[in-house]
Amino acid sequence: MRHIIIFLAGILMIFIGGCSGLTQVQDSVTKFDQGAHTIATAQVTFFRSAQTADCNFHFYTRALEYSHNPNPTPGVLPLMAPCDKSSMAITDDQIALRQNLLNTITLYADQIQAVASTDSDKTLSDNARDTAKNINDAAKALHLTGSATPVATGVEAAVIAITNMVLNAKQLRDIKAAAQEQSVNLKNVVSRLKIENINLAKHLAEIADNITQQFETSIATVKRDGILVNAQGTTISRANNSQVYLLAITARQMLLNTPPAGIAFAATNGSTQDPVTVAGQINSALDSLVQANDSIASATTGGLIADVSDLVARAQAAQTMQTALAK
């Protein structure tokens, strides 16, 4: 009898330990899913902020050209004219394409969470599956990147593989196998987003640098020999030191208020808001997403918990910065 009790106790401990491990995995995968969605939100906010910054810089350029026009009556400069988004560093259509890549990532994370759940039905909602099918069809038609280059083709193939996983979810039973199978595909999609983030950031940084130099040159010119004129072009007076001072303050404030492309601004925590730094923070979060997925595929429970915690922290930090810059 004593042997039977010991045997049953051992079975109970194994059962409890197994449930504990399963619960930890499920909890980590839920956080993995949340982290993926947080990154996607931060990423889109970055794109929209880049549009706003580019729009402001376009206006600053027009304003500088207007102010330097030798004609004293060159017409009215429309202060509230809408931006021409087709000429932006990133257009609405380009954001829509990138949104498909982000949706692919979040659909994948949603599916991994569904596989880890105890529900017998591993399929996502009809709306999610419709989204997956639309993205899958667009990828097959090479409509996600607008290019048939080797890099783009690899991304399209990765998107097709991931969305196929969502569309065929009834076949999925092993979370580890699913994560292993999609590891390379996830890395390809993330890699494409990272490259585009840095390219966009460098473009914005270049524009910001050019505008800054134009501001500095204009202020120096006003200080040296600038004059104030009336609407008829008649000289009123030379600009005094106070007016130059106000010009300098205004110019700096305009740059600081054009995130994420404004000048590097050191915050109290030592962070900066220059575009390359902002893009780098998002890319770091994307890297942590890949690392967390690799842990789902192969690492121990302890490693998974640590990597997912890192993912959540980096994703939240990226979202916090983007939210602050978007205000």
PDB file of C-alpha atoms in Angstrom, residues 28-296:
ATOM      1  CA  SER A  28       4.941  33.724 -22.272  1.00  0.00           C
ATOM      2  CA  VAL A  29       3.311  33.138 -25.649  1.00  0.00           C
ATOM      3  CA  THR A  30       0.469  35.486 -24.684  1.00  0.00           C
ATOM      4  CA  LYS A  31       3.040  38.160 -23.866  1.00  0.00           C
ATOM      5  CA  PHE A  32       4.830  37.361 -27.143  1.00  0.00           C
ATOM      6  CA  ASP A  33       1.575  38.071 -28.971  1.00  0.00           C
ATOM      7  CA  GLN A  34       1.056  41.324 -27.061  1.00  0.00           C
ATOM      8  CA  GLY A  35       4.623  42.388 -27.783  1.00  0.00           C
ATOM      9  CA  ALA A  36       4.149  41.793 -31.505  1.00  0.00           C
ATOM     10  CA  HIS A  37       1.033  43.982 -31.567  1.00  0.00           C
ATOM     11  CA  THR A  38       2.774  46.714 -29.552  1.00  0.00           C
ATOM     12  CA  ILE A  39       5.668  46.781 -32.011  1.00  0.00           C
ATOM     13  CA  ALA A  40       3.263  46.990 -34.944  1.00  0.00           C
ATOM     14  CA  THR A  41       1.529  49.985 -33.354  1.00  0.00           C
ATOM     15  CA  ALA A  42       4.832  51.747 -32.677  1.00  0.00           C
ATOM     16  CA  GLN A  43       5.999  51.030 -36.211  1.00  0.00           C
ATOM     17  CA  VAL A  44       2.935  52.607 -37.850  1.00  0.00           C
ATOM     18  CA  THR A  45       3.219  55.626 -35.537  1.00  0.00           C
ATOM     19  CA  PHE A  46       6.819  56.045 -36.705  1.00  0.00           C
ATOM     20  CA  PHE A  47       5.697  56.012 -40.335  1.00  0.00           C
ATOM     21  CA  ARG A  48       2.968  58.580 -39.677  1.00  0.00           C
ATOM     22  CA  SER A  49       5.345  60.784 -37.696  1.00  0.00           C
ATOM     23  CA  ALA A  50       7.814  60.598 -40.573  1.00  0.00           C
ATOM     24  CA  GLN A  51       5.072  61.816 -42.902  1.00  0.00           C
ATOM     25  CA  THR A  52       4.277  64.734 -40.597  1.00  0.00           C
ATOM     26  CA  ALA A  53       7.938  65.679 -40.275  1.00  0.00           C
ATOM     27  CA  ASP A  54       8.432  65.535 -44.030  1.00  0.00           C
ATOM     28  CA  CYS A  55       5.333  67.677 -44.529  1.00  0.00           C
ATOM     29  CA  ASN A  56       6.661  70.305 -42.123  1.00  0.00           C
ATOM     30  CA  PHE A  57      10.065  70.323 -43.780  1.00  0.00           C
ATOM     31  CA  HIS A  58       8.451  70.802 -47.186  1.00  0.00           C
ATOM     32  CA  PHE A  59       6.683  73.864 -45.822  1.00  0.00           C
ATOM     33  CA  TYR A  60       9.862  75.206 -44.218  1.00  0.00           C
ATOM     34  CA  THR A  61      11.585  74.925 -47.591  1.00  0.00           C
ATOM     35  CA  ARG A  62       8.756  76.784 -49.331  1.00  0.00           C
ATOM     36  CA  ALA A  63       8.813  79.453 -46.624  1.00  0.00           C
ATOM     37  CA  LEU A  64      12.566  79.955 -47.033  1.00  0.00           C
ATOM     38  CA  GLU A  65      12.195  80.250 -50.787  1.00  0.00           C
ATOM     39  CA  TYR A  66       9.350  82.717 -50.297  1.00  0.00           C
ATOM     40  CA  SER A  67      11.372  84.842 -47.871  1.00  0.00           C
ATOM     41  CA  HIS A  68      14.350  84.973 -50.263  1.00  0.00           C
ATOM     42  CA  ASN A  69      12.243  85.837 -53.301  1.00  0.00           C
ATOM     43  CA  PRO A  70      13.571  89.195 -54.627  1.00  0.00           C
ATOM     44  CA  ASN A  71      10.055  90.147 -55.662  1.00  0.00           C
ATOM     45  CA  PRO A  72       8.599  92.211 -52.770  1.00  0.00           C
ATOM     46  CA  THR A  73       5.083  91.035 -53.694  1.00  0.00           C
ATOM     47  CA  PRO A  74       5.441  87.354 -54.685  1.00  0.00           C
ATOM     48  CA  GLY A  75       1.891  86.513 -53.662  1.00  0.00           C
ATOM     49  CA  VAL A  76       0.515  84.860 -50.556  1.00  0.00           C
ATOM     50  CA  LEU A  77       2.273  81.911 -48.917  1.00  0.00           C
ATOM     51  CA  PRO A  78      -0.559  79.504 -47.917  1.00  0.00           C
ATOM     52  CA  LEU A  79       0.162  78.658 -44.291  1.00  0.00           C
ATOM     53  CA  MET A  80      -2.508  75.967 -43.953  1.00  0.00           C
ATOM     54  CA  ALA A  81      -2.204  74.323 -47.351  1.00  0.00           C
ATOM     55  CA  PRO A  82      -2.465  70.510 -47.126  1.00  0.00           C
ATOM     56  CA  CYS A  83       0.645  68.471 -47.785  1.00  0.00           C
ATOM     57  CA  ASP A  84       1.164  66.669 -51.043  1.00  0.00           C
ATOM     58  CA  LYS A  85       1.494  63.165 -49.581  1.00  0.00           C
ATOM     59  CA  SER A  86       2.477  61.741 -52.947  1.00  0.00           C
ATOM     60  CA  SER A  87       5.818  63.534 -52.599  1.00  0.00           C
ATOM     61  CA  MET A  88       6.457  62.506 -49.004  1.00  0.00           C
ATOM     62  CA  ALA A  89       9.401  60.365 -47.929  1.00  0.00           C
ATOM     63  CA  ILE A  90       6.836  57.634 -47.286  1.00  0.00           C
ATOM     64  CA  THR A  91       3.438  57.769 -48.994  1.00  0.00           C
ATOM     65  CA  ASP A  92       0.091  56.383 -47.833  1.00  0.00           C
ATOM     66  CA  ASP A  93       0.406  53.573 -50.380  1.00  0.00           C
ATOM     67  CA  GLN A  94       3.851  52.670 -49.064  1.00  0.00           C
ATOM     68  CA  ILE A  95       2.543  52.636 -45.503  1.00  0.00           C
ATOM     69  CA  ALA A  96      -0.264  50.336 -46.631  1.00  0.00           C
ATOM     70  CA  LEU A  97       2.304  47.913 -48.069  1.00  0.00           C
ATOM     71  CA  ARG A  98       4.263  47.951 -44.835  1.00  0.00           C
ATOM     72  CA  GLN A  99       1.054  47.478 -42.875  1.00  0.00           C
ATOM     73  CA  ASN A 100       0.671  44.156 -44.682  1.00  0.00           C
ATOM     74  CA  LEU A 101       4.092  43.089 -43.418  1.00  0.00           C
ATOM     75  CA  LEU A 102       3.154  44.126 -39.901  1.00  0.00           C
ATOM     76  CA  ASN A 103      -0.194  42.321 -40.162  1.00  0.00           C
ATOM     77  CA  THR A 104       1.706  39.212 -41.225  1.00  0.00           C
ATOM     78  CA  ILE A 105       3.759  39.404 -38.035  1.00  0.00           C
ATOM     79  CA  THR A 106       0.757  39.960 -35.756  1.00  0.00           C
ATOM     80  CA  LEU A 107      -1.247  37.215 -37.478  1.00  0.00           C
ATOM     81  CA  TYR A 108       1.681  34.872 -36.904  1.00  0.00           C
ATOM     82  CA  ALA A 109       1.860  35.823 -33.226  1.00  0.00           C
ATOM     83  CA  ASP A 110      -1.908  35.394 -32.872  1.00  0.00           C
ATOM     84  CA  GLN A 111      -1.652  31.946 -34.450  1.00  0.00           C
ATOM     85  CA  ILE A 112       1.215  30.878 -32.194  1.00  0.00           C
ATOM     86  CA  GLN A 113      -0.864  31.917 -29.205  1.00  0.00           C
ATOM     87  CA  ALA A 114      -3.817  29.898 -30.533  1.00  0.00           C
ATOM     88  CA  VAL A 115      -1.624  26.821 -30.909  1.00  0.00           C
ATOM     89  CA  ALA A 116      -0.387  27.210 -27.335  1.00  0.00           C
ATOM     90  CA  SER A 117      -3.925  27.465 -25.964  1.00  0.00           C
ATOM     91  CA  THR A 118      -5.867  24.526 -24.607  1.00  0.00           C
ATOM     92  CA  ASP A 119      -8.706  25.104 -27.081  1.00  0.00           C
ATOM     93  CA  SER A 120      -9.295  22.288 -29.520  1.00  0.00           C
ATOM     94  CA  ASP A 121      -9.916  24.791 -32.345  1.00  0.00           C
ATOM     95  CA  LYS A 122      -6.594  26.382 -33.323  1.00  0.00           C
ATOM     96  CA  THR A 123      -7.982  28.571 -36.117  1.00  0.00           C
ATOM     97  CA  LEU A 124      -8.239  32.347 -35.838  1.00  0.00           C
ATOM     98  CA  SER A 125     -11.393  34.387 -36.388  1.00  0.00           C
ATOM     99  CA  ASP A 126     -12.956  34.670 -39.826  1.00  0.00           C
ATOM    100  CA  ASN A 127     -11.825  38.289 -40.071  1.00  0.00           C
ATOM    101  CA  ALA A 128      -8.228  37.343 -39.261  1.00  0.00           C
ATOM    102  CA  ARG A 129      -8.291  34.529 -41.796  1.00  0.00           C
ATOM    103  CA  ASP A 130      -9.736  36.894 -44.421  1.00  0.00           C
ATOM    104  CA  THR A 131      -6.892  39.300 -43.716  1.00  0.00           C
ATOM    105  CA  ALA A 132      -4.393  36.464 -44.051  1.00  0.00           C
ATOM    106  CA  LYS A 133      -5.900  35.412 -47.387  1.00  0.00           C
ATOM    107  CA  ASN A 134      -5.809  38.970 -48.758  1.00  0.00           C
ATOM    108  CA  ILE A 135      -2.167  39.353 -47.760  1.00  0.00           C
ATOM    109  CA  ASN A 136      -1.373  35.914 -49.154  1.00  0.00           C
ATOM    110  CA  ASP A 137      -2.974  36.779 -52.496  1.00  0.00           C
ATOM    111  CA  ALA A 138      -1.125  40.118 -52.646  1.00  0.00           C
ATOM    112  CA  ALA A 139       2.184  38.420 -51.883  1.00  0.00           C
ATOM    113  CA  LYS A 140       1.657  35.839 -54.605  1.00  0.00           C
ATOM    114  CA  ALA A 141       1.015  38.684 -57.057  1.00  0.00           C
ATOM    115  CA  LEU A 142       4.196  40.483 -55.854  1.00  0.00           C
ATOM    116  CA  HIS A 143       2.112  43.419 -54.675  1.00  0.00           C
ATOM    117  CA  LEU A 144       3.605  43.784 -51.200  1.00  0.00           C
ATOM    118  CA  THR A 145       6.949  45.294 -52.090  1.00  0.00           C
ATOM    119  CA  GLY A 146       6.318  46.560 -55.601  1.00  0.00           C
ATOM    120  CA  SER A 147       9.490  44.907 -56.809  1.00  0.00           C
ATOM    121  CA  ALA A 148      10.700  41.537 -58.049  1.00  0.00           C
ATOM    122  CA  THR A 149      14.258  41.945 -56.761  1.00  0.00           C
ATOM    123  CA  PRO A 150      15.770  38.927 -54.944  1.00  0.00           C
ATOM    124  CA  VAL A 151      15.355  40.582 -51.535  1.00  0.00           C
ATOM    125  CA  ALA A 152      11.742  41.503 -52.244  1.00  0.00           C
ATOM    126  CA  THR A 153      10.969  38.059 -53.636  1.00  0.00           C
ATOM    127  CA  GLY A 154      12.326  36.481 -50.442  1.00  0.00           C
ATOM    128  CA  VAL A 155      10.047  38.685 -48.373  1.00  0.00           C
ATOM    129  CA  GLU A 156       7.037  37.826 -50.507  1.00  0.00           C
ATOM    130  CA  ALA A 157       7.805  34.114 -50.101  1.00  0.00           C
ATOM    131  CA  ALA A 158       8.123  34.523 -46.337  1.00  0.00           C
ATOM    132  CA  VAL A 159       4.771  36.302 -46.156  1.00  0.00           C
ATOM    133  CA  ILE A 160       3.135  33.557 -48.220  1.00  0.00           C
ATOM    134  CA  ALA A 161       4.535  30.857 -45.923  1.00  0.00           C
ATOM    135  CA  ILE A 162       3.399  32.596 -42.740  1.00  0.00           C
ATOM    136  CA  THR A 163      -0.096  33.388 -43.995  1.00  0.00           C
ATOM    137  CA  ASN A 164      -0.410  29.803 -45.294  1.00  0.00           C
ATOM    138  CA  MET A 165       0.275  28.710 -41.725  1.00  0.00           C
ATOM    139  CA  VAL A 166      -2.668  30.813 -40.538  1.00  0.00           C
ATOM    140  CA  LEU A 167      -4.935  29.558 -43.307  1.00  0.00           C
ATOM    141  CA  ASN A 168      -4.036  25.911 -42.548  1.00  0.00           C
ATOM    142  CA  ALA A 169      -4.080  26.205 -38.772  1.00  0.00           C
ATOM    143  CA  LYS A 170      -6.149  23.055 -38.275  1.00  0.00           C
ATOM    144  CA  GLN A 171      -3.007  21.064 -39.053  1.00  0.00           C
ATOM    145  CA  LEU A 172      -1.024  22.761 -36.265  1.00  0.00           C
ATOM    146  CA  ARG A 173      -0.625  20.961 -32.961  1.00  0.00           C
ATOM    147  CA  ASP A 174       2.975  21.599 -31.871  1.00  0.00           C
ATOM    148  CA  ILE A 175       3.923  25.154 -30.938  1.00  0.00           C
ATOM    149  CA  LYS A 176       7.642  24.379 -30.983  1.00  0.00           C
ATOM    150  CA  ALA A 177       7.480  22.884 -34.476  1.00  0.00           C
ATOM    151  CA  ALA A 178       5.392  25.805 -35.752  1.00  0.00           C
ATOM    152  CA  ALA A 179       7.879  28.360 -34.393  1.00  0.00           C
ATOM    153  CA  GLN A 180      10.811  26.420 -35.840  1.00  0.00           C
ATOM    154  CA  GLU A 181       9.179  26.164 -39.253  1.00  0.00           C
ATOM    155  CA  GLN A 182       8.468  29.903 -39.476  1.00  0.00           C
ATOM    156  CA  SER A 183      11.675  31.169 -37.857  1.00  0.00           C
ATOM    157  CA  VAL A 184      13.461  32.036 -41.111  1.00  0.00           C
ATOM    158  CA  ASN A 185      10.306  33.516 -42.625  1.00  0.00           C
ATOM    159  CA  LEU A 186       9.767  35.766 -39.617  1.00  0.00           C
ATOM    160  CA  LYS A 187      13.393  36.888 -39.797  1.00  0.00           C
ATOM    161  CA  ASN A 188      13.021  37.766 -43.494  1.00  0.00           C
ATOM    162  CA  VAL A 189       9.969  39.942 -42.874  1.00  0.00           C
ATOM    163  CA  VAL A 190      11.596  41.621 -39.867  1.00  0.00           C
ATOM    164  CA  SER A 191      14.819  42.183 -41.806  1.00  0.00           C
ATOM    165  CA  ARG A 192      12.927  43.992 -44.560  1.00  0.00           C
ATOM    166  CA  LEU A 193      11.193  46.266 -42.062  1.00  0.00           C
ATOM    167  CA  LYS A 194      14.486  47.048 -40.329  1.00  0.00           C
ATOM    168  CA  ILE A 195      16.180  48.015 -43.591  1.00  0.00           C
ATOM    169  CA  GLU A 196      13.311  50.285 -44.561  1.00  0.00           C
ATOM    170  CA  ASN A 197      13.261  51.880 -41.095  1.00  0.00           C
ATOM    171  CA  ILE A 198      16.927  52.813 -41.322  1.00  0.00           C
ATOM    172  CA  ASN A 199      16.641  54.041 -44.909  1.00  0.00           C
ATOM    173  CA  LEU A 200      13.667  56.227 -44.001  1.00  0.00           C
ATOM    174  CA  ALA A 201      15.439  57.522 -40.901  1.00  0.00           C
ATOM    175  CA  LYS A 202      18.577  58.437 -42.854  1.00  0.00           C
ATOM    176  CA  HIS A 203      16.466  60.246 -45.440  1.00  0.00           C
ATOM    177  CA  LEU A 204      14.714  62.251 -42.731  1.00  0.00           C
ATOM    178  CA  ALA A 205      18.014  63.009 -41.016  1.00  0.00           C
ATOM    179  CA  GLU A 206      19.408  64.337 -44.298  1.00  0.00           C
ATOM    180  CA  ILE A 207      16.372  66.572 -44.810  1.00  0.00           C
ATOM    181  CA  ALA A 208      16.579  67.804 -41.217  1.00  0.00           C
ATOM    182  CA  ASP A 209      20.276  68.604 -41.651  1.00  0.00           C
ATOM    183  CA  ASN A 210      19.627  70.554 -44.858  1.00  0.00           C
ATOM    184  CA  ILE A 211      16.820  72.575 -43.268  1.00  0.00           C
ATOM    185  CA  THR A 212      18.958  73.261 -40.192  1.00  0.00           C
ATOM    186  CA  GLN A 213      21.766  74.598 -42.363  1.00  0.00           C
ATOM    187  CA  GLN A 214      19.319  76.822 -44.258  1.00  0.00           C
ATOM    188  CA  PHE A 215      17.968  78.200 -40.983  1.00  0.00           C
ATOM    189  CA  GLU A 216      21.479  78.873 -39.706  1.00  0.00           C
ATOM    190  CA  THR A 217      22.494  80.587 -42.938  1.00  0.00           C
ATOM    191  CA  SER A 218      19.369  82.745 -42.963  1.00  0.00           C
ATOM    192  CA  ILE A 219      19.819  83.815 -39.354  1.00  0.00           C
ATOM    193  CA  ALA A 220      23.472  84.645 -39.973  1.00  0.00           C
ATOM    194  CA  THR A 221      22.498  86.703 -43.028  1.00  0.00           C
ATOM    195  CA  VAL A 222      19.894  88.644 -41.064  1.00  0.00           C
ATOM    196  CA  LYS A 223      22.444  89.277 -38.332  1.00  0.00           C
ATOM    197  CA  ARG A 224      25.039  90.491 -40.825  1.00  0.00           C
ATOM    198  CA  ASP A 225      23.047  92.640 -43.217  1.00  0.00           C
ATOM    199  CA  GLY A 226      19.364  91.791 -42.915  1.00  0.00           C
ATOM    200  CA  ILE A 227      16.761  94.489 -43.264  1.00  0.00           C
ATOM    201  CA  LEU A 228      13.076  94.719 -42.501  1.00  0.00           C
ATOM    202  CA  VAL A 229      10.815  95.896 -45.310  1.00  0.00           C
ATOM    203  CA  ASN A 230       7.132  96.746 -45.581  1.00  0.00           C
ATOM    204  CA  ALA A 231       4.618  95.277 -48.020  1.00  0.00           C
ATOM    205  CA  GLN A 232       5.654  97.782 -50.694  1.00  0.00           C
ATOM    206  CA  GLY A 233       9.285  96.744 -50.462  1.00  0.00           C
ATOM    207  CA  THR A 234      10.392  99.915 -48.717  1.00  0.00           C
ATOM    208  CA  THR A 235      13.191  99.522 -46.160  1.00  0.00           C
ATOM    209  CA  ILE A 236      11.964 100.109 -42.635  1.00  0.00           C
ATOM    210  CA  SER A 237      15.022  99.301 -40.523  1.00  0.00           C
ATOM    211  CA  ARG A 238      17.815  96.894 -40.007  1.00  0.00           C
ATOM    212  CA  ALA A 239      17.028  93.811 -37.931  1.00  0.00           C
ATOM    213  CA  ASN A 240      18.219  94.361 -34.375  1.00  0.00           C
ATOM    214  CA  ASN A 241      19.828  91.872 -32.016  1.00  0.00           C
ATOM    215  CA  SER A 242      16.550  91.041 -30.266  1.00  0.00           C
ATOM    216  CA  GLN A 243      14.914  90.113 -33.554  1.00  0.00           C
ATOM    217  CA  VAL A 244      17.836  87.848 -34.473  1.00  0.00           C
ATOM    218  CA  TYR A 245      17.573  86.266 -31.043  1.00  0.00           C
ATOM    219  CA  LEU A 246      13.880  85.544 -31.551  1.00  0.00           C
ATOM    220  CA  LEU A 247      14.543  84.129 -35.017  1.00  0.00           C
ATOM    221  CA  ALA A 248      17.116  81.731 -33.586  1.00  0.00           C
ATOM    222  CA  ILE A 249      14.790  80.556 -30.815  1.00  0.00           C
ATOM    223  CA  THR A 250      11.898  80.105 -33.230  1.00  0.00           C
ATOM    224  CA  ALA A 251      14.013  78.111 -35.682  1.00  0.00           C
ATOM    225  CA  ARG A 252      15.271  75.761 -32.973  1.00  0.00           C
ATOM    226  CA  GLN A 253      11.766  75.260 -31.606  1.00  0.00           C
ATOM    227  CA  MET A 254      10.473  74.417 -35.080  1.00  0.00           C
ATOM    228  CA  LEU A 255      13.123  71.732 -35.414  1.00  0.00           C
ATOM    229  CA  LEU A 256      12.471  70.296 -31.965  1.00  0.00           C
ATOM    230  CA  ASN A 257       8.762  70.142 -32.720  1.00  0.00           C
ATOM    231  CA  THR A 258       9.231  68.075 -35.885  1.00  0.00           C
ATOM    232  CA  PRO A 259       9.776  64.551 -34.534  1.00  0.00           C
ATOM    233  CA  PRO A 260      11.074  62.062 -35.315  1.00  0.00           C
ATOM    234  CA  ALA A 261      13.183  64.040 -37.795  1.00  0.00           C
ATOM    235  CA  GLY A 262      14.107  66.998 -35.631  1.00  0.00           C
ATOM    236  CA  ILE A 263      17.547  67.703 -34.282  1.00  0.00           C
ATOM    237  CA  ALA A 264      18.987  65.324 -31.726  1.00  0.00           C
ATOM    238  CA  PHE A 265      17.527  66.352 -28.392  1.00  0.00           C
ATOM    239  CA  ALA A 266      18.909  64.909 -25.185  1.00  0.00           C
ATOM    240  CA  ALA A 267      16.099  64.001 -22.820  1.00  0.00           C
ATOM    241  CA  THR A 268      16.444  63.637 -19.049  1.00  0.00           C
ATOM    242  CA  ASN A 269      16.957  59.895 -19.459  1.00  0.00           C
ATOM    243  CA  GLY A 270      19.743  60.412 -21.987  1.00  0.00           C
ATOM    244  CA  SER A 271      17.695  59.314 -25.002  1.00  0.00           C
ATOM    245  CA  THR A 272      17.502  61.297 -28.210  1.00  0.00           C
ATOM    246  CA  GLN A 273      14.797  61.863 -30.784  1.00  0.00           C
ATOM    247  CA  ASP A 274      16.864  62.006 -33.942  1.00  0.00           C
ATOM    248  CA  PRO A 275      15.390  59.726 -36.631  1.00  0.00           C
ATOM    249  CA  VAL A 276      18.196  57.164 -36.727  1.00  0.00           C
ATOM    250  CA  THR A 277      18.002  56.667 -32.955  1.00  0.00           C
ATOM    251  CA  VAL A 278      14.210  56.349 -33.078  1.00  0.00           C
ATOM    252  CA  ALA A 279      14.375  53.812 -35.920  1.00  0.00           C
ATOM    253  CA  GLY A 280      17.095  51.932 -34.060  1.00  0.00           C
ATOM    254  CA  GLN A 281      14.851  51.567 -31.036  1.00  0.00           C
ATOM    255  CA  ILE A 282      12.073  50.058 -33.141  1.00  0.00           C
ATOM    256  CA  ASN A 283      14.573  47.762 -34.851  1.00  0.00           C
ATOM    257  CA  SER A 284      15.818  46.617 -31.462  1.00  0.00           C
ATOM    258  CA  ALA A 285      12.261  45.657 -30.551  1.00  0.00           C
ATOM    259  CA  LEU A 286      11.917  43.767 -33.838  1.00  0.00           C
ATOM    260  CA  ASP A 287      15.154  41.895 -33.068  1.00  0.00           C
ATOM    261  CA  SER A 288      13.783  40.916 -29.662  1.00  0.00           C
ATOM    262  CA  LEU A 289      10.658  39.557 -31.381  1.00  0.00           C
ATOM    263  CA  VAL A 290      12.816  37.246 -33.499  1.00  0.00           C
ATOM    264  CA  GLN A 291      14.823  36.182 -30.442  1.00  0.00           C
ATOM    265  CA  ALA A 292      11.658  35.402 -28.477  1.00  0.00           C
ATOM    266  CA  ASN A 293      10.344  33.304 -31.359  1.00  0.00           C
ATOM    267  CA  ASP A 294      13.603  31.348 -31.457  1.00  0.00           C
ATOM    268  CA  SER A 295      13.157  30.684 -27.746  1.00  0.00           C
ATOM    269  CA  ILE A 296       9.659  29.372 -28.387  1.00  0.00           C
TER     270      ILE A 296
END
